[in-house]
GROMACS .gro file of C-alpha atoms in nm:
model
  485
    1UNK     CA    1   4.183  -4.951   0.239
    2UNK     CA    2   4.111  -4.670   0.544
    3UNK     CA    3   3.861  -4.780   0.780
    4UNK     CA    4   3.723  -4.641   1.129
    5UNK     CA    5   3.755  -4.983   1.315
    6UNK     CA    6   3.628  -5.047   1.665
    7UNK     CA    7   3.749  -5.298   1.926
    8UNK     CA    8   3.514  -5.578   2.021
    9UNK     CA    9   3.457  -5.792   2.364
   10UNK     CA   10   3.248  -6.149   2.356
   11UNK     CA   11   3.167  -6.261   2.676
   12UNK     CA   12   3.094  -6.646   2.725
   13UNK     CA   13   3.004  -6.519   3.099
   14UNK     CA   14   2.744  -6.254   3.049
   15UNK     CA   15   2.361  -6.357   3.027
   16UNK     CA   16   2.148  -6.399   2.703
   17UNK     CA   17   2.079  -6.055   2.552
   18UNK     CA   18   1.891  -5.909   2.285
   19UNK     CA   19   2.067  -5.943   1.950
   20UNK     CA   20   2.147  -5.598   1.760
   21UNK     CA   21   1.841  -5.538   1.556
   22UNK     CA   22   2.054  -5.510   1.208
   23UNK     CA   23   2.075  -5.887   1.200
   24UNK     CA   24   1.811  -6.066   0.997
   25UNK     CA   25   1.905  -6.374   1.133
   26UNK     CA   26   1.925  -6.493   1.523
   27UNK     CA   27   2.119  -6.725   1.678
   28UNK     CA   28   2.263  -6.902   2.065
   29UNK     CA   29   2.525  -6.642   2.037
   30UNK     CA   30   2.300  -6.351   2.057
   31UNK     CA   31   2.489  -6.017   2.070
   32UNK     CA   32   2.476  -5.653   2.234
   33UNK     CA   33   2.653  -5.401   2.233
   34UNK     CA   34   2.757  -5.172   2.544
   35UNK     CA   35   2.985  -4.885   2.618
   36UNK     CA   36   3.349  -4.963   2.664
   37UNK     CA   37   3.681  -4.757   2.635
   38UNK     CA   38   3.758  -4.505   2.358
   39UNK     CA   39   4.032  -4.657   2.084
   40UNK     CA   40   4.186  -4.465   1.798
   41UNK     CA   41   4.054  -4.528   1.463
   42UNK     CA   42   4.355  -4.730   1.371
   43UNK     CA   43   4.352  -5.015   1.618
   44UNK     CA   44   4.513  -5.381   1.527
   45UNK     CA   45   4.743  -5.646   1.658
   46UNK     CA   46   4.528  -5.802   1.976
   47UNK     CA   47   4.678  -6.044   2.184
   48UNK     CA   48   4.622  -6.155   2.520
   49UNK     CA   49   4.976  -6.222   2.713
   50UNK     CA   50   4.876  -6.378   3.098
   51UNK     CA   51   4.555  -6.250   3.121
   52UNK     CA   52   4.646  -5.858   2.953
   53UNK     CA   53   4.448  -5.764   2.672
   54UNK     CA   54   4.715  -5.534   2.382
   55UNK     CA   55   4.676  -5.336   2.068
   56UNK     CA   56   4.847  -5.128   1.851
   57UNK     CA   57   4.713  -4.776   1.768
   58UNK     CA   58   4.837  -4.473   1.667
   59UNK     CA   59   5.216  -4.588   1.624
   60UNK     CA   60   5.151  -4.698   2.037
   61UNK     CA   61   5.152  -5.031   2.243
   62UNK     CA   62   4.886  -5.040   2.446
   63UNK     CA   63   4.754  -5.241   2.730
   64UNK     CA   64   4.462  -5.277   2.870
   65UNK     CA   65   4.312  -5.180   3.196
   66UNK     CA   66   4.028  -5.307   3.360
   67UNK     CA   67   3.894  -5.471   3.678
   68UNK     CA   68   3.637  -5.770   3.590
   69UNK     CA   69   3.402  -5.695   3.367
   70UNK     CA   70   3.486  -5.290   3.353
   71UNK     CA   71   3.738  -5.165   3.127
   72UNK     CA   72   3.893  -4.907   3.248
   73UNK     CA   73   4.093  -4.756   2.909
   74UNK     CA   74   4.412  -4.826   2.737
   75UNK     CA   75   4.752  -4.677   2.863
   76UNK     CA   76   5.094  -4.721   2.639
   77UNK     CA   77   5.288  -5.019   2.759
   78UNK     CA   78   5.632  -4.926   2.947
   79UNK     CA   79   5.775  -5.260   2.936
   80UNK     CA   80   5.818  -5.393   2.575
   81UNK     CA   81   5.819  -5.103   2.364
   82UNK     CA   82   6.123  -4.939   2.582
   83UNK     CA   83   6.294  -5.275   2.543
   84UNK     CA   84   6.243  -5.296   2.168
   85UNK     CA   85   6.128  -4.988   1.963
   86UNK     CA   86   5.872  -4.989   1.717
   87UNK     CA   87   5.715  -5.262   1.920
   88UNK     CA   88   5.357  -5.317   1.741
   89UNK     CA   89   5.297  -5.665   1.929
   90UNK     CA   90   5.325  -5.890   2.209
   91UNK     CA   91   5.271  -6.275   2.269
   92UNK     CA   92   5.424  -6.511   2.517
   93UNK     CA   93   5.594  -6.862   2.427
   94UNK     CA   94   5.398  -7.102   2.646
   95UNK     CA   95   5.679  -7.353   2.726
   96UNK     CA   96   6.010  -7.123   2.737
   97UNK     CA   97   5.813  -6.822   2.877
   98UNK     CA   98   5.978  -6.607   2.618
   99UNK     CA   99   5.811  -6.295   2.480
  100UNK     CA  100   5.779  -6.265   2.091
  101UNK     CA  101   5.744  -5.910   1.950
  102UNK     CA  102   5.722  -5.760   1.601
  103UNK     CA  103   5.850  -5.435   1.477
  104UNK     CA  104   5.899  -5.257   1.157
  105UNK     CA  105   6.227  -5.277   0.977
  106UNK     CA  106   6.343  -4.964   0.840
  107UNK     CA  107   6.171  -5.093   0.498
  108UNK     CA  108   5.830  -5.107   0.713
  109UNK     CA  109   5.900  -5.501   0.664
  110UNK     CA  110   5.780  -5.662   0.990
  111UNK     CA  111   6.027  -5.854   1.195
  112UNK     CA  112   6.021  -6.128   1.458
  113UNK     CA  113   6.215  -6.076   1.790
  114UNK     CA  114   6.241  -6.294   2.064
  115UNK     CA  115   6.239  -6.126   2.377
  116UNK     CA  116   6.403  -6.333   2.708
  117UNK     CA  117   6.456  -6.237   3.075
  118UNK     CA  118   6.740  -6.478   3.230
  119UNK     CA  119   6.761  -6.604   3.637
  120UNK     CA  120   6.923  -6.253   3.688
  121UNK     CA  121   6.614  -6.080   3.520
  122UNK     CA  122   6.785  -5.916   3.258
  123UNK     CA  123   6.661  -5.856   2.929
  124UNK     CA  124   6.813  -6.029   2.630
  125UNK     CA  125   6.666  -5.984   2.228
  126UNK     CA  126   6.746  -6.181   1.964
  127UNK     CA  127   6.567  -6.136   1.597
  128UNK     CA  128   6.405  -6.460   1.451
  129UNK     CA  129   6.545  -6.408   1.051
  130UNK     CA  130   6.265  -6.686   0.949
  131UNK     CA  131   6.424  -6.719   0.638
  132UNK     CA  132   6.414  -6.398   0.574
  133UNK     CA  133   6.029  -6.401   0.544
  134UNK     CA  134   5.774  -6.117   0.710
  135UNK     CA  135   5.645  -6.242   1.044
  136UNK     CA  136   5.281  -6.027   1.168
  137UNK     CA  137   5.074  -6.134   1.426
  138UNK     CA  138   5.245  -6.499   1.561
  139UNK     CA  139   5.070  -6.761   1.777
  140UNK     CA  140   5.147  -7.058   1.942
  141UNK     CA  141   5.025  -7.401   1.992
  142UNK     CA  142   4.961  -7.479   2.339
  143UNK     CA  143   5.301  -7.759   2.350
  144UNK     CA  144   5.504  -7.450   2.169
  145UNK     CA  145   5.593  -7.656   1.915
  146UNK     CA  146   5.447  -7.490   1.593
  147UNK     CA  147   5.420  -7.152   1.519
  148UNK     CA  148   5.199  -7.001   1.322
  149UNK     CA  149   5.209  -6.643   1.165
  150UNK     CA  150   5.082  -6.432   0.855
  151UNK     CA  151   5.324  -6.309   0.599
  152UNK     CA  152   5.341  -6.106   0.281
  153UNK     CA  153   5.477  -6.174  -0.088
  154UNK     CA  154   5.564  -6.517  -0.109
  155UNK     CA  155   5.209  -6.689  -0.109
  156UNK     CA  156   4.922  -6.698  -0.309
  157UNK     CA  157   4.751  -6.406  -0.256
  158UNK     CA  158   4.901  -6.082  -0.061
  159UNK     CA  159   4.899  -6.207   0.307
  160UNK     CA  160   4.952  -6.595   0.345
  161UNK     CA  161   4.906  -6.813   0.686
  162UNK     CA  162   5.215  -7.031   0.716
  163UNK     CA  163   5.405  -7.264   0.985
  164UNK     CA  164   5.716  -7.301   1.141
  165UNK     CA  165   5.809  -7.586   1.325
  166UNK     CA  166   6.043  -7.557   1.716
  167UNK     CA  167   6.320  -7.794   1.676
  168UNK     CA  168   6.640  -7.815   1.915
  169UNK     CA  169   6.534  -7.454   2.040
  170UNK     CA  170   6.567  -7.320   1.676
  171UNK     CA  171   6.231  -7.255   1.434
  172UNK     CA  172   6.283  -7.432   1.095
  173UNK     CA  173   6.159  -7.297   0.769
  174UNK     CA  174   5.872  -7.185   0.731
  175UNK     CA  175   5.565  -7.347   0.575
  176UNK     CA  176   5.275  -7.219   0.372
  177UNK     CA  177   4.947  -7.401   0.519
  178UNK     CA  178   4.812  -7.476   0.204
  179UNK     CA  179   4.516  -7.394  -0.082
  180UNK     CA  180   4.247  -7.453   0.187
  181UNK     CA  181   4.326  -7.225   0.446
  182UNK     CA  182   4.534  -6.966   0.171
  183UNK     CA  183   4.313  -6.782  -0.078
  184UNK     CA  184   4.408  -6.516  -0.361
  185UNK     CA  185   4.281  -6.268  -0.143
  186UNK     CA  186   4.465  -6.156   0.226
  187UNK     CA  187   4.476  -6.420   0.517
  188UNK     CA  188   4.540  -6.223   0.820
  189UNK     CA  189   4.567  -6.252   1.229
  190UNK     CA  190   4.561  -6.608   1.324
  191UNK     CA  191   4.493  -6.724   1.717
  192UNK     CA  192   4.493  -7.050   1.830
  193UNK     CA  193   4.214  -7.111   2.045
  194UNK     CA  194   4.191  -7.511   2.190
  195UNK     CA  195   4.358  -7.677   1.898
  196UNK     CA  196   4.148  -7.460   1.632
  197UNK     CA  197   4.323  -7.177   1.449
  198UNK     CA  198   4.111  -6.875   1.390
  199UNK     CA  199   4.206  -6.673   1.160
  200UNK     CA  200   4.071  -6.352   0.885
  201UNK     CA  201   4.022  -6.363   0.549
  202UNK     CA  202   3.870  -6.154   0.235
  203UNK     CA  203   3.951  -6.453  -0.008
  204UNK     CA  204   3.689  -6.708   0.117
  205UNK     CA  205   3.380  -6.752  -0.063
  206UNK     CA  206   3.177  -6.653   0.157
  207UNK     CA  207   3.368  -6.346   0.262
  208UNK     CA  208   3.223  -6.136  -0.054
  209UNK     CA  209   3.538  -5.944  -0.033
  210UNK     CA  210   3.520  -5.839   0.300
  211UNK     CA  211   3.764  -5.968   0.586
  212UNK     CA  212   3.542  -6.254   0.779
  213UNK     CA  213   3.647  -6.479   1.088
  214UNK     CA  214   3.725  -6.844   1.016
  215UNK     CA  215   3.810  -7.132   1.229
  216UNK     CA  216   3.933  -7.442   1.125
  217UNK     CA  217   4.098  -7.719   1.268
  218UNK     CA  218   4.453  -7.765   1.344
  219UNK     CA  219   4.485  -8.142   1.275
  220UNK     CA  220   4.268  -8.372   1.125
  221UNK     CA  221   4.252  -8.745   1.372
  222UNK     CA  222   4.551  -8.768   1.560
  223UNK     CA  223   4.608  -8.483   1.794
  224UNK     CA  224   4.728  -8.450   2.217
  225UNK     CA  225   4.593  -8.129   2.339
  226UNK     CA  226   4.647  -7.880   2.058
  227UNK     CA  227   4.980  -8.024   1.963
  228UNK     CA  228   5.018  -8.023   1.561
  229UNK     CA  229   5.141  -8.321   1.374
  230UNK     CA  230   5.357  -8.131   1.048
  231UNK     CA  231   5.160  -8.351   0.818
  232UNK     CA  232   4.845  -8.311   0.906
  233UNK     CA  233   4.825  -7.914   0.940
  234UNK     CA  234   4.607  -7.701   0.722
  235UNK     CA  235   4.396  -8.013   0.578
  236UNK     CA  236   4.045  -7.938   0.756
  237UNK     CA  237   3.752  -7.787   0.698
  238UNK     CA  238   3.763  -7.406   0.687
  239UNK     CA  239   3.461  -7.255   0.886
  240UNK     CA  240   3.276  -6.913   0.838
  241UNK     CA  241   3.174  -6.776   1.229
  242UNK     CA  242   2.887  -6.674   1.331
  243UNK     CA  243   2.722  -6.401   1.222
  244UNK     CA  244   2.743  -6.211   1.561
  245UNK     CA  245   3.124  -6.222   1.470
  246UNK     CA  246   3.089  -6.103   1.108
  247UNK     CA  247   2.894  -5.860   1.000
  248UNK     CA  248   2.814  -5.961   0.615
  249UNK     CA  249   2.880  -5.573   0.515
  250UNK     CA  250   3.204  -5.507   0.728
  251UNK     CA  251   3.597  -5.602   0.801
  252UNK     CA  252   3.581  -5.848   1.100
  253UNK     CA  253   3.937  -5.974   1.218
  254UNK     CA  254   4.174  -6.012   1.494
  255UNK     CA  255   3.963  -6.256   1.695
  256UNK     CA  256   4.163  -6.312   2.068
  257UNK     CA  257   4.031  -6.521   2.295
  258UNK     CA  258   4.140  -6.517   2.656
  259UNK     CA  259   4.025  -6.829   2.794
  260UNK     CA  260   4.061  -6.802   3.107
  261UNK     CA  261   3.852  -6.433   3.196
  262UNK     CA  262   3.618  -6.600   2.947
  263UNK     CA  263   3.593  -6.319   2.680
  264UNK     CA  264   3.652  -6.342   2.328
  265UNK     CA  265   3.808  -6.010   2.149
  266UNK     CA  266   3.764  -5.846   1.757
  267UNK     CA  267   3.768  -5.598   1.545
  268UNK     CA  268   3.557  -5.452   1.335
  269UNK     CA  269   3.406  -5.157   1.101
  270UNK     CA  270   3.064  -5.222   1.160
  271UNK     CA  271   3.003  -4.886   1.344
  272UNK     CA  272   3.241  -4.626   1.141
  273UNK     CA  273   3.006  -4.308   1.208
  274UNK     CA  274   3.277  -4.261   1.525
  275UNK     CA  275   3.567  -4.366   1.692
  276UNK     CA  276   3.384  -4.494   1.958
  277UNK     CA  277   3.458  -4.843   2.090
  278UNK     CA  278   3.188  -5.109   2.194
  279UNK     CA  279   3.198  -5.443   2.314
  280UNK     CA  280   2.977  -5.737   2.195
  281UNK     CA  281   2.845  -6.014   2.423
  282UNK     CA  282   2.759  -6.324   2.355
  283UNK     CA  283   2.635  -6.609   2.533
  284UNK     CA  284   2.776  -6.926   2.553
  285UNK     CA  285   3.142  -6.985   2.415
  286UNK     CA  286   3.305  -7.012   2.107
  287UNK     CA  287   3.231  -7.360   2.025
  288UNK     CA  288   2.903  -7.434   1.915
  289UNK     CA  289   2.701  -7.643   1.672
  290UNK     CA  290   2.594  -7.511   1.344
  291UNK     CA  291   2.246  -7.656   1.269
  292UNK     CA  292   2.091  -7.685   0.906
  293UNK     CA  293   1.917  -7.809   0.665
  294UNK     CA  294   1.675  -7.814   0.355
  295UNK     CA  295   1.300  -7.741   0.409
  296UNK     CA  296   1.092  -7.932   0.135
  297UNK     CA  297   0.688  -7.995   0.073
  298UNK     CA  298   0.585  -8.368  -0.010
  299UNK     CA  299   0.629  -8.311  -0.295
  300UNK     CA  300   0.969  -8.191  -0.296
  301UNK     CA  301   0.937  -7.821  -0.399
  302UNK     CA  302   1.160  -7.575  -0.171
  303UNK     CA  303   0.999  -7.404   0.093
  304UNK     CA  304   1.081  -7.041   0.139
  305UNK     CA  305   1.022  -6.842   0.455
  306UNK     CA  306   0.956  -7.139   0.663
  307UNK     CA  307   1.039  -6.991   1.006
  308UNK     CA  308   1.259  -7.226   1.206
  309UNK     CA  309   1.255  -7.145   1.581
  310UNK     CA  310   1.473  -7.299   1.851
  311UNK     CA  311   1.342  -7.388   2.226
  312UNK     CA  312   1.466  -7.511   2.539
  313UNK     CA  313   1.217  -7.536   2.843
  314UNK     CA  314   0.935  -7.388   2.589
  315UNK     CA  315   1.129  -7.093   2.590
  316UNK     CA  316   1.235  -6.956   2.230
  317UNK     CA  317   1.607  -6.948   2.226
  318UNK     CA  318   1.669  -6.822   1.818
  319UNK     CA  319   1.522  -6.835   1.490
  320UNK     CA  320   1.569  -6.793   1.112
  321UNK     CA  321   1.357  -6.837   0.807
  322UNK     CA  322   1.456  -7.028   0.538
  323UNK     CA  323   1.589  -6.881   0.200
  324UNK     CA  324   1.433  -6.888  -0.125
  325UNK     CA  325   1.604  -7.247  -0.205
  326UNK     CA  326   1.423  -7.363   0.147
  327UNK     CA  327   1.764  -7.382   0.331
  328UNK     CA  328   1.811  -7.264   0.714
  329UNK     CA  329   2.126  -7.215   0.923
  330UNK     CA  330   2.108  -7.192   1.271
  331UNK     CA  331   2.404  -7.124   1.539
  332UNK     CA  332   2.350  -7.354   1.877
  333UNK     CA  333   2.533  -7.417   2.178
  334UNK     CA  334   2.725  -7.724   2.208
  335UNK     CA  335   2.609  -8.008   2.436
  336UNK     CA  336   2.252  -7.877   2.452
  337UNK     CA  337   1.909  -8.017   2.397
  338UNK     CA  338   1.667  -7.808   2.156
  339UNK     CA  339   1.334  -7.850   2.021
  340UNK     CA  340   1.338  -7.698   1.695
  341UNK     CA  341   0.953  -7.596   1.542
  342UNK     CA  342   0.894  -7.546   1.146
  343UNK     CA  343   0.619  -7.320   1.054
  344UNK     CA  344   0.501  -7.201   0.736
  345UNK     CA  345   0.135  -7.085   0.702
  346UNK     CA  346  -0.132  -7.340   0.554
  347UNK     CA  347   0.124  -7.612   0.666
  348UNK     CA  348   0.085  -7.856   0.953
  349UNK     CA  349   0.420  -7.725   1.184
  350UNK     CA  350   0.654  -7.983   1.248
  351UNK     CA  351   0.887  -8.008   1.559
  352UNK     CA  352   1.244  -8.209   1.597
  353UNK     CA  353   1.410  -8.291   1.915
  354UNK     CA  354   1.812  -8.234   1.851
  355UNK     CA  355   2.119  -8.236   2.102
  356UNK     CA  356   2.397  -8.083   1.982
  357UNK     CA  357   2.681  -8.290   2.176
  358UNK     CA  358   2.974  -8.255   1.912
  359UNK     CA  359   3.170  -8.590   1.925
  360UNK     CA  360   3.486  -8.574   1.732
  361UNK     CA  361   3.414  -8.320   1.471
  362UNK     CA  362   3.717  -8.133   1.279
  363UNK     CA  363   3.642  -7.776   1.321
  364UNK     CA  364   3.542  -7.514   1.604
  365UNK     CA  365   3.158  -7.511   1.494
  366UNK     CA  366   3.057  -7.809   1.466
  367UNK     CA  367   2.770  -7.915   1.177
  368UNK     CA  368   2.395  -8.111   1.252
  369UNK     CA  369   2.173  -8.145   0.953
  370UNK     CA  370   1.822  -8.192   0.982
  371UNK     CA  371   1.599  -8.161   0.639
  372UNK     CA  372   1.200  -8.165   0.691
  373UNK     CA  373   0.893  -8.229   0.464
  374UNK     CA  374   0.630  -8.081   0.558
  375UNK     CA  375   0.258  -8.147   0.508
  376UNK     CA  376   0.014  -7.894   0.341
  377UNK     CA  377  -0.289  -7.830   0.521
  378UNK     CA  378  -0.549  -7.943   0.299
  379UNK     CA  379  -0.920  -7.865   0.471
  380UNK     CA  380  -1.171  -8.121   0.277
  381UNK     CA  381  -0.877  -8.340   0.146
  382UNK     CA  382  -0.767  -8.694   0.259
  383UNK     CA  383  -0.458  -8.691   0.460
  384UNK     CA  384  -0.263  -9.064   0.450
  385UNK     CA  385  -0.058  -9.219   0.711
  386UNK     CA  386   0.057  -9.533   0.648
  387UNK     CA  387   0.240  -9.797   0.903
  388UNK     CA  388   0.129  -9.644   1.246
  389UNK     CA  389   0.160  -9.967   1.411
  390UNK     CA  390   0.424 -10.179   1.567
  391UNK     CA  391   0.455 -10.527   1.397
  392UNK     CA  392   0.205 -10.815   1.338
  393UNK     CA  393  -0.129 -10.770   1.505
  394UNK     CA  394   0.052 -10.487   1.749
  395UNK     CA  395  -0.194 -10.270   1.882
  396UNK     CA  396   0.039 -10.000   2.034
  397UNK     CA  397   0.187  -9.685   1.798
  398UNK     CA  398   0.488  -9.725   1.689
  399UNK     CA  399   0.768  -9.453   1.711
  400UNK     CA  400   0.750  -9.407   1.405
  401UNK     CA  401   0.397  -9.403   1.434
  402UNK     CA  402   0.382  -9.110   1.707
  403UNK     CA  403   0.631  -8.897   1.500
  404UNK     CA  404   0.397  -8.941   1.194
  405UNK     CA  405   0.103  -8.815   1.443
  406UNK     CA  406   0.304  -8.531   1.627
  407UNK     CA  407   0.228  -8.271   1.323
  408UNK     CA  408  -0.154  -8.357   1.315
  409UNK     CA  409  -0.170  -8.328   1.666
  410UNK     CA  410   0.050  -8.002   1.716
  411UNK     CA  411  -0.155  -7.831   1.436
  412UNK     CA  412  -0.504  -7.916   1.609
  413UNK     CA  413  -0.375  -7.769   1.937
  414UNK     CA  414  -0.282  -7.462   1.698
  415UNK     CA  415  -0.652  -7.493   1.572
  416UNK     CA  416  -0.847  -7.634   1.812
  417UNK     CA  417  -1.193  -7.559   1.648
  418UNK     CA  418  -1.146  -7.793   1.376
  419UNK     CA  419  -1.321  -8.161   1.252
  420UNK     CA  420  -1.145  -8.429   1.225
  421UNK     CA  421  -1.230  -8.753   1.080
  422UNK     CA  422  -1.032  -9.071   1.105
  423UNK     CA  423  -1.093  -9.409   0.871
  424UNK     CA  424  -0.845  -9.681   0.966
  425UNK     CA  425  -0.778  -9.970   0.743
  426UNK     CA  426  -0.562 -10.316   0.871
  427UNK     CA  427  -0.518 -10.530   0.590
  428UNK     CA  428  -0.270 -10.752   0.821
  429UNK     CA  429  -0.431 -11.118   0.705
  430UNK     CA  430  -0.693 -11.248   0.480
  431UNK     CA  431  -0.900 -11.306   0.751
  432UNK     CA  432  -1.168 -11.010   0.718
  433UNK     CA  433  -1.325 -11.080   1.077
  434UNK     CA  434  -0.996 -11.069   1.244
  435UNK     CA  435  -0.844 -10.748   1.029
  436UNK     CA  436  -1.158 -10.564   1.145
  437UNK     CA  437  -1.115 -10.643   1.539
  438UNK     CA  438  -0.777 -10.554   1.522
  439UNK     CA  439  -0.851 -10.208   1.389
  440UNK     CA  440  -1.140 -10.190   1.658
  441UNK     CA  441  -0.863 -10.196   1.910
  442UNK     CA  442  -0.598  -9.976   1.710
  443UNK     CA  443  -0.903  -9.710   1.680
  444UNK     CA  444  -0.886  -9.715   2.064
  445UNK     CA  445  -0.540  -9.654   2.078
  446UNK     CA  446  -0.545  -9.366   1.829
  447UNK     CA  447  -0.915  -9.205   2.000
  448UNK     CA  448  -0.696  -9.257   2.342
  449UNK     CA  449  -0.373  -9.009   2.227
  450UNK     CA  450  -0.597  -8.764   2.059
  451UNK     CA  451  -0.850  -8.711   2.408
  452UNK     CA  452  -0.573  -8.720   2.600
  453UNK     CA  453  -0.379  -8.469   2.369
  454UNK     CA  454  -0.621  -8.250   2.220
  455UNK     CA  455  -0.873  -8.039   2.413
  456UNK     CA  456  -1.285  -8.111   2.375
  457UNK     CA  457  -1.336  -7.810   2.124
  458UNK     CA  458  -1.141  -8.034   1.854
  459UNK     CA  459  -1.436  -8.282   1.733
  460UNK     CA  460  -1.287  -8.609   1.690
  461UNK     CA  461  -1.461  -8.909   1.470
  462UNK     CA  462  -1.344  -9.248   1.406
  463UNK     CA  463  -1.452  -9.503   1.155
  464UNK     CA  464  -1.351  -9.898   1.126
  465UNK     CA  465  -1.302  -9.921   0.747
  466UNK     CA  466  -1.259 -10.276   0.778
  467UNK     CA  467  -1.591 -10.349   0.868
  468UNK     CA  468  -1.674 -10.352   0.517
  469UNK     CA  469  -1.413 -10.590   0.484
  470UNK     CA  470  -1.016 -10.623   0.493
  471UNK     CA  471  -0.877 -10.896   0.311
  472UNK     CA  472  -0.610 -10.759   0.129
  473UNK     CA  473  -0.324 -10.959   0.308
  474UNK     CA  474  -0.100 -10.671   0.262
  475UNK     CA  475   0.031 -10.677   0.568
  476UNK     CA  476   0.019 -10.284   0.651
  477UNK     CA  477  -0.227 -10.005   0.798
  478UNK     CA  478  -0.319  -9.705   0.635
  479UNK     CA  479  -0.549  -9.411   0.810
  480UNK     CA  480  -0.739  -9.155   0.587
  481UNK     CA  481  -0.778  -8.820   0.775
  482UNK     CA  482  -1.009  -8.535   0.638
  483UNK     CA  483  -1.006  -8.157   0.855
  484UNK     CA  484  -1.295  -7.967   0.828
  485UNK     CA  485  -1.376  -7.650   0.980
   0.00000   0.00000   0.00000
């Protein structure tokens, strides 16, 4: 599959920028494309070594040169390629300090070579046989105990991800990472970011045959830093990374993160018209929360094209729309507060407060689900609100009661020339007089709320439904609202 690829840069430091117009949905990872150094169209094998970005293109190992955020260009590497002929990838072991290179043998099979510099500055190289397996794109946990790499020919499909454990200075027999990660397609370009494994796959359900970027936690429960426990590797959920890192009609792969500089780099063929390289930036870190849910009406019908908007400080951060089954997805930054609004013509607007503090989730993109019911606006018809007040003879609105009334208030704020009739019933005891007095006090509470929140252009009429007698002793309250133009 010969395609033109472009190198993309993700920055956690740059401000929020407009999303590329090709995306139908928007998230808090909003991206833009800017100029970057031109690369050949066969760039691959990204790695970050001591803050330097390396890649392989046109048969040459290249090293990036930049000043701060400005990428100056790529020049042929003169260190590793000179020591090991054919070097096409380099990464550093975090505890020993040794470099690990890959190179093709005479049959084109990828070999792993350890590159060691002794105390006198002398270079020694040693091939790591790894049970005769090919080794591509090795990456290490922070403690250096575990190496994860891609290999072809011995797994479920073309390429699978494998791991090997370092014991007494030697790498153990490679072990397949399992069916949750590996598919009948290709799993390639593994990279470790914190205690998360990032990789590309064209066999996961969402990939649709294209290479897409995924993440998973290295271990499920017990972990120390990103030290991997062998029996727990590969057991966590696999999560598709946000759409700004995954074009649905393009191959996206080889995501590496320079945590010190705050950049992430990956490769994509989303702009195959020429060989111009691009970088994309996104606001915030890769670590985020996927907010999703289903929007239904009161009869449990799925609502399509509901506009879901995330706000911070009254300003829109991102938005999306529900699909034909009423589902929506938003990618939000972690540890933030958002106000969500759900909007659809002829329905009351719903508002939700969301805190994206993740806690102990098992994957890079944490999840939070918010299902919503929307009430359809029915002018001239009765709307019913039950149990708005606190227990017993409480005249103050409960939190649940305020939550029920909020969509009504928001609708009247958006439509300030409506007339509203409200009739309240309080069937608390068998004493009709007491219920009538209680209802009158509760009506004052409602009036104060509506007069305080709504403009004077909204016509409000209240009525005590217990004046004619409320003695059913049901122990509850009911508000009947009629809205008219």
